[in-house]
Every structure is written in C-alpha cells, then in structure tokens.
Coordinates of C-alpha atoms in Angstrom, one line a residue:
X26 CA 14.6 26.5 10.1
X27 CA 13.8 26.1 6.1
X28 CA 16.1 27.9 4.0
X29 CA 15.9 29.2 0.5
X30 CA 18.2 26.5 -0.5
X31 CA 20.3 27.9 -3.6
X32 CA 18.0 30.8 -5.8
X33 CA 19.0 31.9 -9.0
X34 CA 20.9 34.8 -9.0
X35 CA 18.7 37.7 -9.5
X36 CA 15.4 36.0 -8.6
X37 CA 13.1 37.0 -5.3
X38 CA 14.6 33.4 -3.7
X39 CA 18.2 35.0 -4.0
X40 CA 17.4 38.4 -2.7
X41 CA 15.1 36.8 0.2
X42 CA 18.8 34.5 1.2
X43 CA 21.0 38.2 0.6
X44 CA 18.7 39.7 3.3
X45 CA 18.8 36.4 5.8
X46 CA 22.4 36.6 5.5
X47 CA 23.2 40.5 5.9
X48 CA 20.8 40.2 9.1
X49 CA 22.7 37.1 10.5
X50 CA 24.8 37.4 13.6
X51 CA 27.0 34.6 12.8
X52 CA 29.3 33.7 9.5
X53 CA 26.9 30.9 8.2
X54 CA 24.2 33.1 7.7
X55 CA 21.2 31.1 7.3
X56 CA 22.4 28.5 10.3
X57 CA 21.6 31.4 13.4
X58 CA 17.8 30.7 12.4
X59 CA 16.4 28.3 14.7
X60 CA 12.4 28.3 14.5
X61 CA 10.8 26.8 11.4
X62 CA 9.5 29.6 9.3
X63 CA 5.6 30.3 8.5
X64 CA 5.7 29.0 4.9
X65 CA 2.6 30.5 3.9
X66 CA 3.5 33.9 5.3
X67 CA 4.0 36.1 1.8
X68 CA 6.6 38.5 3.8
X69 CA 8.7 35.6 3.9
X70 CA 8.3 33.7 0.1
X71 CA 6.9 36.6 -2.0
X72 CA 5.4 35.4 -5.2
X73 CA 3.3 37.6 -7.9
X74 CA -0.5 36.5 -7.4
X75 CA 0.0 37.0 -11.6
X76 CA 2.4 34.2 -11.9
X77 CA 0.8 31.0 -12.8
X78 CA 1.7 27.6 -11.4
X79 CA 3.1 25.9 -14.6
X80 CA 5.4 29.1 -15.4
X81 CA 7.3 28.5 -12.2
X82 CA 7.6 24.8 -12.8
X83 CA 9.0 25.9 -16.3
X84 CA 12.0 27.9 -14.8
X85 CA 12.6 25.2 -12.5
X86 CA 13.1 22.6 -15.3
X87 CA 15.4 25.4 -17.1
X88 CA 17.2 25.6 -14.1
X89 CA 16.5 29.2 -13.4
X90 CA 15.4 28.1 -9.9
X91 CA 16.0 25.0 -7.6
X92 CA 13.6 22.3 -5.8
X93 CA 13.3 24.4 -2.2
X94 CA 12.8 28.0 -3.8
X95 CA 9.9 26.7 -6.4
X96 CA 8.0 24.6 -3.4
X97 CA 7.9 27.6 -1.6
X98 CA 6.7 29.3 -4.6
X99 CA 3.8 26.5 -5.4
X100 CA 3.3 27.2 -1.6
X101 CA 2.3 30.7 -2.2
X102 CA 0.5 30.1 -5.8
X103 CA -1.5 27.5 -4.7
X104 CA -2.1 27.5 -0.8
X105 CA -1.2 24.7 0.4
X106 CA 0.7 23.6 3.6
X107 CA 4.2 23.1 3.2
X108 CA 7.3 22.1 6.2
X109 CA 11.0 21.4 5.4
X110 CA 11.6 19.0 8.3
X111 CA 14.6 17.4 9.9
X112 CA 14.1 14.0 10.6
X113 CA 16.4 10.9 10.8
X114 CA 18.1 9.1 8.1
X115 CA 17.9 5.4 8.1
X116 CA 20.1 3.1 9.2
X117 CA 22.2 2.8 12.4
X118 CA 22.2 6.3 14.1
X119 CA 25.8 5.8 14.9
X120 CA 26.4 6.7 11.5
X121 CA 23.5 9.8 11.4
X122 CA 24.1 12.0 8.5
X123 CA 21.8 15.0 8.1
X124 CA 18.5 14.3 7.0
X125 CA 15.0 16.0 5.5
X126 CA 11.8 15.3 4.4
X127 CA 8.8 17.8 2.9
X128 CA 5.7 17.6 4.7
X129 CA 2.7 19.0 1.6
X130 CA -0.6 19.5 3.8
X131 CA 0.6 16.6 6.3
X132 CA 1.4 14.4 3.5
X133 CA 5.5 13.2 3.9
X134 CA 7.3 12.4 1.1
X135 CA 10.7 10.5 0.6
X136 CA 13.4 11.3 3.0
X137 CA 16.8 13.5 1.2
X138 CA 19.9 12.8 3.0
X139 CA 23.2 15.1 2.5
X140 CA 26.8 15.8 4.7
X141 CA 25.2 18.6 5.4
X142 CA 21.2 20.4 6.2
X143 CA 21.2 22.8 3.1
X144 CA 22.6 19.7 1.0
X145 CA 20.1 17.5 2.5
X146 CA 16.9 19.8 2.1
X147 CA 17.8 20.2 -1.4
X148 CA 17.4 16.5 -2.3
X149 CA 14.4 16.7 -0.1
X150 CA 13.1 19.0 -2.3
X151 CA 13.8 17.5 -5.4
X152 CA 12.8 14.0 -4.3
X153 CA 9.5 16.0 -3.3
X154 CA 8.9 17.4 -7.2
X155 CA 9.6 13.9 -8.4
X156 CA 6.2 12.7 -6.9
X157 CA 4.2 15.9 -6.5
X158 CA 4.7 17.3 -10.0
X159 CA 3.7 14.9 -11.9
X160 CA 0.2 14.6 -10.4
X161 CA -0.3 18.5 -10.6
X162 CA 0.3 18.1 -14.2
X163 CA -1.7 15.1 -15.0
X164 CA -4.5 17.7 -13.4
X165 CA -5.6 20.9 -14.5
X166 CA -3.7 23.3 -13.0
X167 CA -5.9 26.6 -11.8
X168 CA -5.2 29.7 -13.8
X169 CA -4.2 31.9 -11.1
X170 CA -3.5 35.0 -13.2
X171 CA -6.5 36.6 -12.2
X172 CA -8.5 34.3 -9.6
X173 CA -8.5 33.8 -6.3
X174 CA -6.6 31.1 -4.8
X175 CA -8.7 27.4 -4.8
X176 CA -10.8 26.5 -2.3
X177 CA -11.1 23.3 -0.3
X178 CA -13.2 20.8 -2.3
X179 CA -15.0 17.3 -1.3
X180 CA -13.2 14.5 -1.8
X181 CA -14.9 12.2 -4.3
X182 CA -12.9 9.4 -5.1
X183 CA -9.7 7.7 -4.0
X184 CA -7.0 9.6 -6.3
X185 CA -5.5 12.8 -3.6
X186 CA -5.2 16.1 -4.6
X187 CA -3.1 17.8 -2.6
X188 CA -3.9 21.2 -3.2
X189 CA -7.5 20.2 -1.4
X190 CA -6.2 18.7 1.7
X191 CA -6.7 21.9 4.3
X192 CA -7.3 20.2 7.3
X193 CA -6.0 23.0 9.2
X194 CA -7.7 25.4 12.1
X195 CA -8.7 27.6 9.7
X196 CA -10.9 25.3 8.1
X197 CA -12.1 24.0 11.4
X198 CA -12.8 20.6 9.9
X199 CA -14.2 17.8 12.7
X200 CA -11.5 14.8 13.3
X201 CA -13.6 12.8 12.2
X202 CA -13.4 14.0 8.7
X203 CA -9.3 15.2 8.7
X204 CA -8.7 11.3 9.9
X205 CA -9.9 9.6 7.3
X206 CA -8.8 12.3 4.6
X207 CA -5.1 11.6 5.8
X208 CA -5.4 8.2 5.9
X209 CA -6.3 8.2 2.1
X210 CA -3.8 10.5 0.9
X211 CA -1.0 8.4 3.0
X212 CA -2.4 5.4 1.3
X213 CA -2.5 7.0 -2.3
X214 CA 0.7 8.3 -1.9
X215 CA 2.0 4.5 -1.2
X216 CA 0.0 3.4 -4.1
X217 CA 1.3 5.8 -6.3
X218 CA 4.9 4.9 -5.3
X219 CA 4.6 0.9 -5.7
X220 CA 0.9 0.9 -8.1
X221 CA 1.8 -3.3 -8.6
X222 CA 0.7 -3.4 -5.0
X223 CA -2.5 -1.4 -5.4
X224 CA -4.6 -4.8 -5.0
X225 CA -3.2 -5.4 -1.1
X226 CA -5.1 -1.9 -0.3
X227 CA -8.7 -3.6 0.0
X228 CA -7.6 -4.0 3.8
X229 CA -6.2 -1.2 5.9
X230 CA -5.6 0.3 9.1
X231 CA -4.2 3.2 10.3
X232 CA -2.4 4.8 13.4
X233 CA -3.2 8.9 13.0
X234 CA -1.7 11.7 15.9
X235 CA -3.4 14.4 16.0
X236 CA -1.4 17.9 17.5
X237 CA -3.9 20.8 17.4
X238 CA -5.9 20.7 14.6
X239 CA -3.4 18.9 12.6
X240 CA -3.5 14.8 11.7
X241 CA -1.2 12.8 10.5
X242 CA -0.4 9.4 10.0
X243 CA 2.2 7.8 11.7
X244 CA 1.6 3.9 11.2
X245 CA -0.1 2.0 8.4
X246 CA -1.1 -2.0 7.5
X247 CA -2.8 -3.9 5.3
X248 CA -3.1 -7.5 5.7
X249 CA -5.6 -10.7 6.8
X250 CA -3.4 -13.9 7.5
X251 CA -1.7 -15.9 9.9
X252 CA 1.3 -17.7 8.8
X253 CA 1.2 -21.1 7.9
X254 CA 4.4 -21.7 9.1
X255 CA 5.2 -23.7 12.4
X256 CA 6.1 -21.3 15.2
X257 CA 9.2 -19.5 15.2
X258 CA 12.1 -20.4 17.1
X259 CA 14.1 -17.1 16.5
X260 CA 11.7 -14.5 16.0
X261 CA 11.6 -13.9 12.2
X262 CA 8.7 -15.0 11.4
X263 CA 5.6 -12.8 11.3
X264 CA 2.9 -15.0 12.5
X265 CA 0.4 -12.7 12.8
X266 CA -0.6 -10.3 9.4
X267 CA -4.2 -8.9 10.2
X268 CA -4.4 -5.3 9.2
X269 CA -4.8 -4.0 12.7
X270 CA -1.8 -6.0 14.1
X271 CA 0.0 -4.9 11.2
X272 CA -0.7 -1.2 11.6
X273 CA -0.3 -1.3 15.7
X274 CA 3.4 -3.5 15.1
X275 CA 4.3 -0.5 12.6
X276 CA 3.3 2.4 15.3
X277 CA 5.5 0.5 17.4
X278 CA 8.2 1.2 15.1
X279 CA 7.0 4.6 15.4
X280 CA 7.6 5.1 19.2
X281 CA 10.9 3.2 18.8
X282 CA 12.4 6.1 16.5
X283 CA 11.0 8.9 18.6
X284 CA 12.5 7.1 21.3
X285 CA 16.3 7.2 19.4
X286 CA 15.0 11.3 18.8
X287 CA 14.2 11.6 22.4
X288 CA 18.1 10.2 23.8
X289 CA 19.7 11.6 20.8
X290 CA 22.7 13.9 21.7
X291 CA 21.2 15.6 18.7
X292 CA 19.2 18.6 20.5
X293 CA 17.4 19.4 17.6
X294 CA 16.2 15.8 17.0
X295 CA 15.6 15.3 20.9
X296 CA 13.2 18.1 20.3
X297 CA 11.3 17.0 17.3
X298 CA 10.3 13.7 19.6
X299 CA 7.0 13.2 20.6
X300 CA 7.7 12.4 24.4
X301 CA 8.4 14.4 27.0
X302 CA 9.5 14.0 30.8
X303 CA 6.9 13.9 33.7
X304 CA 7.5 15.3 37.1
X305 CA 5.6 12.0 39.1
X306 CA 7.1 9.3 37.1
X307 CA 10.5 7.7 35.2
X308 CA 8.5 6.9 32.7
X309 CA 8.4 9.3 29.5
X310 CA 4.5 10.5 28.4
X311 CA 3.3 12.0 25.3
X312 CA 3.6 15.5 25.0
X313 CA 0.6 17.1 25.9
X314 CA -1.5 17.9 23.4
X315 CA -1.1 15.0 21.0
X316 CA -3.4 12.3 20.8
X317 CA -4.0 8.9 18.8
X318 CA -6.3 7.5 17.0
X319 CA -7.1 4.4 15.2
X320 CA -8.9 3.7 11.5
X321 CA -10.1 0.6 10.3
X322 CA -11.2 0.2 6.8
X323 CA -13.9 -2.7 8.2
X324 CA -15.4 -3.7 11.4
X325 CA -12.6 -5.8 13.7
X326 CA -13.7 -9.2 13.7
X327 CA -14.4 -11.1 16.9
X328 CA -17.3 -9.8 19.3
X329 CA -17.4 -6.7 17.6
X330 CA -19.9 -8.5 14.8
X331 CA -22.6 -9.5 17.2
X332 CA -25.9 -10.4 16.0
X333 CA -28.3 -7.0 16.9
X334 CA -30.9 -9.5 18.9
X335 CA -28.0 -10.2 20.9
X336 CA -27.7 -6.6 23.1
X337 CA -31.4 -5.7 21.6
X338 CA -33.1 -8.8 23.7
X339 CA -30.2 -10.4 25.1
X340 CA -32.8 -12.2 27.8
X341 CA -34.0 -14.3 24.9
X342 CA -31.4 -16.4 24.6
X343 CA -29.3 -18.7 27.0
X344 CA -26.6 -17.2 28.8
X345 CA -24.1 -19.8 26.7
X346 CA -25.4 -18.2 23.6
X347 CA -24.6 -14.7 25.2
X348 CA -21.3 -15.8 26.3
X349 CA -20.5 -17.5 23.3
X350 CA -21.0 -14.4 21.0
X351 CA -19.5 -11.7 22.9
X352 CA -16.6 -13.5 24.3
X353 CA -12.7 -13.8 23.6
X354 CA -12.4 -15.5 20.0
X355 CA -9.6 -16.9 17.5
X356 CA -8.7 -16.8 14.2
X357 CA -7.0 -19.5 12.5
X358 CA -7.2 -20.3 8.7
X359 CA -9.5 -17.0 7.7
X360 CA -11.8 -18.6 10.3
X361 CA -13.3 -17.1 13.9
X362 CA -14.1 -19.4 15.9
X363 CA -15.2 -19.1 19.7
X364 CA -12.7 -20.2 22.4
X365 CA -15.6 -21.4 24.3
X366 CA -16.2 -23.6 21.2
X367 CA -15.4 -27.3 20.9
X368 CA -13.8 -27.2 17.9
X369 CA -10.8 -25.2 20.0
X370 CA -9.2 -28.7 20.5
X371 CA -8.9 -29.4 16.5
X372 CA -6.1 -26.5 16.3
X373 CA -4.1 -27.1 18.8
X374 CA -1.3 -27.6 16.5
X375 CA -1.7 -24.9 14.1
X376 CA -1.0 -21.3 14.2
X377 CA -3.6 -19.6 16.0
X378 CA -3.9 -16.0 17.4
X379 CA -6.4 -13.7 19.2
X380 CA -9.1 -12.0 17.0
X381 CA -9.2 -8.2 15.9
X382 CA -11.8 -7.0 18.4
X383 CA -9.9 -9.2 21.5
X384 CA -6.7 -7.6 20.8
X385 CA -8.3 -4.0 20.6
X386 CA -9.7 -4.8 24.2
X387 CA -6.7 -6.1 25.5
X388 CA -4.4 -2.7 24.2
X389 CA -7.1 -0.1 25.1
X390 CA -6.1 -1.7 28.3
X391 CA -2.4 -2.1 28.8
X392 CA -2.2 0.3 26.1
X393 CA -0.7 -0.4 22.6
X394 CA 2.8 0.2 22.9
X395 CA 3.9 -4.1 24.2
X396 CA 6.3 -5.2 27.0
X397 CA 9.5 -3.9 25.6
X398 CA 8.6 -0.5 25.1
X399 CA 6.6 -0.1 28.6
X400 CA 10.4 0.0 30.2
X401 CA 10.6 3.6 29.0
X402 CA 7.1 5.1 28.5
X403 CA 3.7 5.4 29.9
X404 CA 0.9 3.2 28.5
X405 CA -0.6 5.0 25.0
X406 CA -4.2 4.4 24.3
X407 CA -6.2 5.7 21.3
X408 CA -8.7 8.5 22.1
X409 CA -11.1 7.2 19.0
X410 CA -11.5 4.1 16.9
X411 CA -12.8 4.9 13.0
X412 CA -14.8 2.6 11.3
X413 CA -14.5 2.9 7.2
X414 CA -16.6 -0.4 6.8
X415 CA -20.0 0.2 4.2
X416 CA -21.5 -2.4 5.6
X417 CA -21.8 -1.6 8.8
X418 CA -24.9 0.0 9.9
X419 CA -23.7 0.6 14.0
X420 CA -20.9 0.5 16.5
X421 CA -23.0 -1.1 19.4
X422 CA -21.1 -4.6 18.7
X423 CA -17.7 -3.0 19.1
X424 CA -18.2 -0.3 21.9
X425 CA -19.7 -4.1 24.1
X426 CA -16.1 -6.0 22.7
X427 CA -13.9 -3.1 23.3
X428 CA -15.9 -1.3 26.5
X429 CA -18.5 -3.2 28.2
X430 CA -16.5 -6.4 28.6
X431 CA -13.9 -5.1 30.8
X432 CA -15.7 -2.1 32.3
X433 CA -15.0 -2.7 35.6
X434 CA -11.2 -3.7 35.3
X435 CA -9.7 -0.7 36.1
X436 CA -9.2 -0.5 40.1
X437 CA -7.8 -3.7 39.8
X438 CA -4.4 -2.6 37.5
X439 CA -1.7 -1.1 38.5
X440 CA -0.6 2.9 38.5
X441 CA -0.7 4.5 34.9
X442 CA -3.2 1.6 33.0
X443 CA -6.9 2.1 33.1
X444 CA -9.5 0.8 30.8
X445 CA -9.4 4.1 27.9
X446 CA -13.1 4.4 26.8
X447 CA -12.9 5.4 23.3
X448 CA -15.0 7.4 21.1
X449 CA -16.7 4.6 18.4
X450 CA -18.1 5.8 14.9
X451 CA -18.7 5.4 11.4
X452 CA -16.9 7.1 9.2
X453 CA -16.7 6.7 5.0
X454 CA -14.3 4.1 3.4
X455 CA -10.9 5.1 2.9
X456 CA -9.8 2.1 -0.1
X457 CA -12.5 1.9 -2.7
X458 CA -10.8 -1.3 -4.4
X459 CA -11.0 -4.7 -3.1
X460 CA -7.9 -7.0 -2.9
X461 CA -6.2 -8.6 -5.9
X462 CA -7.1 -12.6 -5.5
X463 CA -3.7 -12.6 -6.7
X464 CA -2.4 -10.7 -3.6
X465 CA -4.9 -11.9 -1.0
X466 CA -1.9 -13.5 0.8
X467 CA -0.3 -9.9 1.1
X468 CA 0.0 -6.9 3.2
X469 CA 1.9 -4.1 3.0
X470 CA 3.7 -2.2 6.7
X471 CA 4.5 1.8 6.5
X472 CA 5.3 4.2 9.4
X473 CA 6.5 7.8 9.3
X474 CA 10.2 8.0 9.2
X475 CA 10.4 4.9 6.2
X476 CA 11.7 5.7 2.6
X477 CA 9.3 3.0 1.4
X478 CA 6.7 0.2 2.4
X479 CA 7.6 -2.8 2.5
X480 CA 5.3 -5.8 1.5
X481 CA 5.1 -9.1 3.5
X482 CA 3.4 -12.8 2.2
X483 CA 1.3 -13.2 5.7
X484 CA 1.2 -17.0 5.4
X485 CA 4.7 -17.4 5.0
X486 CA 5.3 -14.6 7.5
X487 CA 8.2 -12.8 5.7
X488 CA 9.1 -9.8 3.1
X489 CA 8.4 -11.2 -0.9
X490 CA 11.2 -10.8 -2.9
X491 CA 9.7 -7.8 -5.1
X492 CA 9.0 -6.1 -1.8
X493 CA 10.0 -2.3 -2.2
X494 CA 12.2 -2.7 1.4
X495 CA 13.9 -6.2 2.4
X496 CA 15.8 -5.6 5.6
X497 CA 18.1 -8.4 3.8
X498 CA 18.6 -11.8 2.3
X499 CA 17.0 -13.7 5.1
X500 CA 14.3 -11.9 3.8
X501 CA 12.6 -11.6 7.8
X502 CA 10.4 -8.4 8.2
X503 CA 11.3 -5.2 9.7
X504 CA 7.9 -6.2 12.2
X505 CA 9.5 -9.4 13.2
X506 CA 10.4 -10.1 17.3
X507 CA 14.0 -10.0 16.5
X508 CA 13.5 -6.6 14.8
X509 CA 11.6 -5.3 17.8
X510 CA 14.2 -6.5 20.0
X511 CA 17.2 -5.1 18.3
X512 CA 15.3 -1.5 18.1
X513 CA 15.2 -2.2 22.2
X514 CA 18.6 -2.6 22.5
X515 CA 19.6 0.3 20.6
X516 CA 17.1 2.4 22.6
X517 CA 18.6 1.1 25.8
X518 CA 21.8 1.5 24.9
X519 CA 21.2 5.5 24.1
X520 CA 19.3 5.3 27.4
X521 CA 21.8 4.1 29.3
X522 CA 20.0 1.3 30.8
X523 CA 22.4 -1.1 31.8
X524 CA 20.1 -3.6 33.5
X525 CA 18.2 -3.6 30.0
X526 CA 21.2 -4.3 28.2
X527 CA 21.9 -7.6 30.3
X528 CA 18.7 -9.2 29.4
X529 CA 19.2 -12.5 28.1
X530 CA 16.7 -13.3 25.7
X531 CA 13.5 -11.4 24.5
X532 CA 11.0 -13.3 26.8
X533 CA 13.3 -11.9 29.9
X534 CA 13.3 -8.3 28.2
X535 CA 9.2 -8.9 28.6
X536 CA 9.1 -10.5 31.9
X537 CA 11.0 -7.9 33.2
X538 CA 8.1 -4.6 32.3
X539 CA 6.3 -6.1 36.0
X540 CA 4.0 -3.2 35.4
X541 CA 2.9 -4.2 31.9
X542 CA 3.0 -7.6 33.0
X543 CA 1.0 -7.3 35.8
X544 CA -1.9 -5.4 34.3
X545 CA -1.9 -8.2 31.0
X546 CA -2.8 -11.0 33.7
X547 CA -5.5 -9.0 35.6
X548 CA -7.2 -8.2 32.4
X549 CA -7.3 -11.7 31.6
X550 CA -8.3 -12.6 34.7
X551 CA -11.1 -10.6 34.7
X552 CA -12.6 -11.4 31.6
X553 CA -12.1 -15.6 32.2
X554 CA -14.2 -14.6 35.6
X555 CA -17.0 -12.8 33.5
X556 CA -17.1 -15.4 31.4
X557 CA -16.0 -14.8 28.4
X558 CA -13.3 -17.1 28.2
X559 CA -9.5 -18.1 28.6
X560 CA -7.0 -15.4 26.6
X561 CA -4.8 -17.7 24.5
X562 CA -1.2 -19.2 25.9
X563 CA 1.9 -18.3 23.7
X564 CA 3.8 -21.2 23.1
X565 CA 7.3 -20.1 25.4
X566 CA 9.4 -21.2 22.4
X567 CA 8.2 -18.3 20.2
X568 CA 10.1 -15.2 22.3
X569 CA 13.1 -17.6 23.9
X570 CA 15.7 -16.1 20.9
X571 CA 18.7 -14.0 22.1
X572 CA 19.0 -11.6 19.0

C-alpha cells in the first residue's frame, strides 16, 4: 500500500487521498488498503502529458507538493518504475519502528524511518529526491510537452540513468543483459553516495534475484586480499576479502534479514520474505519463482584460468601437469599457488585460504548459504554465473573448475544438495575503472536492506576509520564470524529454537547442521580421490569464540 503522503490542498495528489478516504471502510482512511498500488497506472496518479518534468520539481521545492506525491508524478512524466516498500529499519528488531524505502526501476535508495508508515514513507521519499534529483538535473531533462515518453536506450558508459533502466516484461530484455545493467546501477548508485571510494570498484561481484522478469541485487563486494593478520581467536577478523567471498558473506546477510522478516510477528514483513514453507521438509525454500545468480567483474581465479591446450589436447601432457592445473588451489599473498605444489609447505604459517574458482565449486555444491544458516533453510545455489572480464575470450576453464570436477558427486550427498550445473557466459564489464593503487588494500560490502556500504582494509581484516558504516569502535566488520553468529542467535531466538540457542560456541553451532556437514566432507572426498587434491584444514582456533 503506497499512499499519496500529504498533497497540497487543491492539487490532483489531494483530491486522489479525498477519494481514498471517502471510499474507505475504516476511520484511517488510507490504512484499509492492503495491495501495493500499480504506480504507473494513470487512473491512479494522474498527471497532464503537458506538464514537463522540471515544472513539477519546481512546486516541490516551493512546497506546493511533497516528496511521495512528485515521485509519483516523475513516475507518470517520465515512465519509469517506481515501489514505496516496507522494509526493516536497522538495528535490533526488538526495537522495530516503521520503515520504507523507494525502489526507482529496481534501484533501492536509502531507507526513511518514522513512528509511523505515512511518516516513514515521507522521509523515504524525500531521502529518495536527495539522490535522484540531482542526477536528473545534471542531465537534460526530456521536454515532454509535446513528445512521447523516452524510450529505453543502450547503456554506453558507467554513469546510470534511471529513466533507461526498463528491464521489465514489457521490454522482454534476456537476463543476461538486465543482470549486468542492475549490477551497474547498484554500483553507481554506491559510488555516487561515497565517490572517495570510486577506486575500490575495479573489483566486484554481485548476488542478483531475479522474480519474473524483474532483477535485482541483493548482495555486493569488492575486494582481493587476505589479511595479514595472524588468525583470529574471536571471530572479528575478516581473513578472507576476495570480491566473491565478499559478495557471497554479504548475501548471507541477506538471508539472515529475510529470515528476521520470515519469524516476524509482523505479518506484513513475514510476507515481504523471500522464503516460504515446504510440505516434505522443516526446512524453509525459496519462494518459487525466484532465482539467483552470480556476476563477477573477472574470471575467478584458480582452475577456472586453464591454459586452452589443457582441455584442447589434454593427452599431451602428463597427468601431473593435468592434475596440477585443474585442481584445488590457494591464494596467499596475491599469489595462486597449487596445493599439489611443493611450495605448500613454505606457508604453513601464514594466512592462506581456498581460491575463487575452488570455493565456487565447493557452494554450487552444499549451496552458498554456510553451516549456520543450513539449520533453517534448504541449500540455495545460483542458476547462472556472469562473467564481466574483457579478457576473457571463453568459459570452458570455469564450466571444468565449477562442473566437470565434481560431476559425479551428487548420489553420494545427502537429501536436498546436489551438484547445481550452472549456466556459464560472457557478459560486458560492469566497472570501467581500475582500482586506486592507493585503495588496492580495500573493498567495500553492500546488501539490500543497508543504509550504506561499509569499507573494510582486507589485510588488516577490519572496517577503516572513514568507512561510511563502523558497527563500532572495535572497528570489526559487519561480515565478521562473530557478526554471523549473533545474526544466528537472533534468528533462533525469533525461531524458537531452543537447542540452537544452547550452542556453546560457533564451531558447535556448525558441527551441529549434520546435513551441511556431511555433504562438505563427501565433496572433499571426492575430489582428493580424483585427484585433484586435499581441501584446506581450518585451523579449530578460528571458530572456537562464544559471542
């Protein structure tokens, strides 16, 4: 339900509330409407065709009309996509206040918050304006007195209009195209917000859902370091900053507030979630109909880069050479190096992790959504993986890493994981500029639901001081293990999972997802018995913190 917020007396806006009120069956008038309202319908916001864009802007700043009425106007004038929608303030949900945000052509801006939903979609509004005006006037603004509305164009550089983002089913534009069109207005929209960060964008990965014909973005990371710190005792310390990880941790953050939607006693927010019961299993599934994908703005390193006379003529080299290529790798110090190599031994007391292309196999696997969340939903795989790297010329490399390593895996896990074959292509860059050497160290963490990003120093493996979010003085990052678990407790808690809430530390909270678990050691299994190497050990010390 989008209202008409506050008109100015006499205007269409104030007639259009007069009407919604007089037709009401209850005393608050607007409240009784439940559905959210076709914005582009003109029965509902009518505008004059004759009225041109900057004229309604102009009796908004003389306050002859507020933020919600002249959005709906643009709306009209301009024909773009626009949703008033109630999401969840941030904070501790014990304390949940009423919260907005407006969605322009699946682009979210900053959340408005009031003590109560007209007051709340108000600010939302107005926080709206703040960002999208500006960038309509810095633009020409289409004389609409006597022309048609604009048409969708082709995106030719890295700045967003939003007035050209139609990737709706009337366009009938392929997913491969709306993906990476969403992924760059997410990311310009970030830029635009924090521009002294622009030079961490030369990296990037993205989480996108798709419902219908509609994609959106619901996780985003930039990044390419490990920490140089020694392990972490209590799980603040991010030791892993590679754009992918950071993208996939930040989805995770994702399911964790859909989760909070899902328990809410809020029915309204309980709907909004993007979970939904099924009738075999205790376990809660994606509605159907949504699915998720995953961009990459280069090719995941690991087996993914093989050489092409490696699957071309793969008899023409010794099966050590094969093995060595396409098998499990690490990345330690910007370097990948083979964990059937020799010069494993020399880092066995730094910071090491798996590489890019290992991890992608291992998740398309026992699906991307970790231990802790496995106690509540269904393993979620991505249907396709984008690549936005220019100088790649082919997939083959990654559809052997992510596919053909572990293609027979799947009768050997347990009920709901399988090996997810997913669609592999080439798709154009999203970021155009290259990291700032001055921000190589950097990488910034987004997902849908945040006010702001928040920008993390991967070899120190916590949140920089200028960072637009610090989750406090400790400065430890909202993608940290003791962030994850507290998100897990507060989910159990609304739950009611009791034996959850007993766990003693976060390695038990793992331990305990037998399911998970189990499916993590038969995929490693399986590939050490093809070859291509032991997966990497944690050190236990890493996830034995309480809180």
């Amino acid at each position: 339900m989008i209202p008409a917020g506050r008109p100015f007396p006499g205007s269409r806006g104030a007639c259009f509330a007069q009407n919604l009120t007089r037709n009401s069956n209850t005393t608050s008038g607007l409240k009784s409407f439940k559905q959210p309202t076709t914005l582009n319908d003109p029965r509902q916001f009518p505008v004059k065709a004759k009225v041109s864009p900057q004229k309604l802007i102009d009796r908004y700043k003389k306050g002859q009309s507020d933020a919600v009425s002249l959005l709906h106007q643009l709306a009209q004038v301009l024909q773009f996509h626009l949703e008033i929608k109630e999401t969840i303030a941030s904070g501790d949900l014990q304390k949940l206040c009423f919260a907005f945000c407006v969605v322009i052509d699946g682009v979210e801006y900053k959340t408005g918050t009031g003590i109560n939903k007209k007051e709340a979609r108000l600010k939302a509004a107005t926080l709206a304006l703040e960002e999208f005006l500006p960038s309509m006037e810095n633009s020409s603004l289409p004389d609409t007195t006597d022309a048609p509305p604009p048409l969708p164009v082709k995106e030719e550089s890295c700045v967003f209009d939003i007035r050209h983002n139609r990737a709706s089913s009337e366009t009938k534009i392929p997913v491969n195209k709306q993906i990476p069109h969403a992924v760059r207005a997410q990311l310009s929209r970030l830029m635009s917000c924090h521009p002294q960060f622009s030079g961490c964008a030369g990296t990037i990965a993205a989480f996108v859902l798709q419902a219908s014909s509609e994609c959106k973005v619901v996780a985003l990371g930039t990044g390419g370091f490990n920490t140089r710190e020694s392990i972490s005792s209590d799980g603040r310390i991010v030791h892993d900053s590679h754009a992918v990880v950071t993208a996939r941790r930040s989805l995770m953050r994702y399911l964790y507030r859909n989760l909070l939607m899902f328990y809410s006693k809020n029915p309204t927010l309980s709907q909004q979630s993007v979970y939904q019961h099924k009738s075999n299993s205790n376990l809660l599934c994606l509605k159907t109909g949504i699915s998720l994908h995953l961009y990459v703005n280069s090719l995941p390193k690991g087996a993914a880069v093989i050489p092409s006379k490696l699957y071309l003529n793969p008899l023409s080299i010794s099966a050590w050479k094969v093995n060595s290529e396409i098998g499990l790798h690490l990345m330690v110090e910007g370097k990948v190096v083979s964990v059937l190599s020799s010069a494993v031994e020399n880092f066995a007391y730094k910071v090491v992790s798996m590489s890019t292309a290992d991890k992608i196999t291992q998740w398309q696997v026992i699906g991307y959504q970790g231990a802790l969340l496995s106690h509540f939903i269904e393993p979620i795989y991505v249907q396709s993986i984008l690549i936005g790297d220019s100088c790649c010329t082919d997939v083959r490399g990654m559809e052997v890493s992510v596919c053909q390593r572990v293609e027979g895996v799947t009768s050997q896990l347990p009920m709901f994981y399988c090996m997810m074959r997913p669609q592999i292509s080439l798709v154009p860059s999203v970021a155009t500029c290259t990291t700032s050497s001055n921000q190589l160290t950097l990488g910034i963490n987004w997902s849908e639901g945040d006010s702001t990003s928040e920008v993390v120093d991967g070899l120190e493996g916590k949140t920089v001081e200028e960072s637009p979010f610090k989750s406090g003085t400790t400065l430890a990052s909202r993608l940290c293990k003791a962030a994850m678990l507290h998100r897990f407790k507060l989910v159990a808690k609304e739950a009611q999972r009791h034996d959850l809430l007993a766990t003693s530390s976060y390695r038990e909270a793992k331990r305990m997802a037998k399911a998970y678990q189990e499916a993590k050691s038969v995929l490693r299994a399986y590939l050490r018995q093809q070859g291509f190497g032991s997966w990497l050990e944690k050190v236990s010390v890493s996830d034995n913190f309480t809180k």
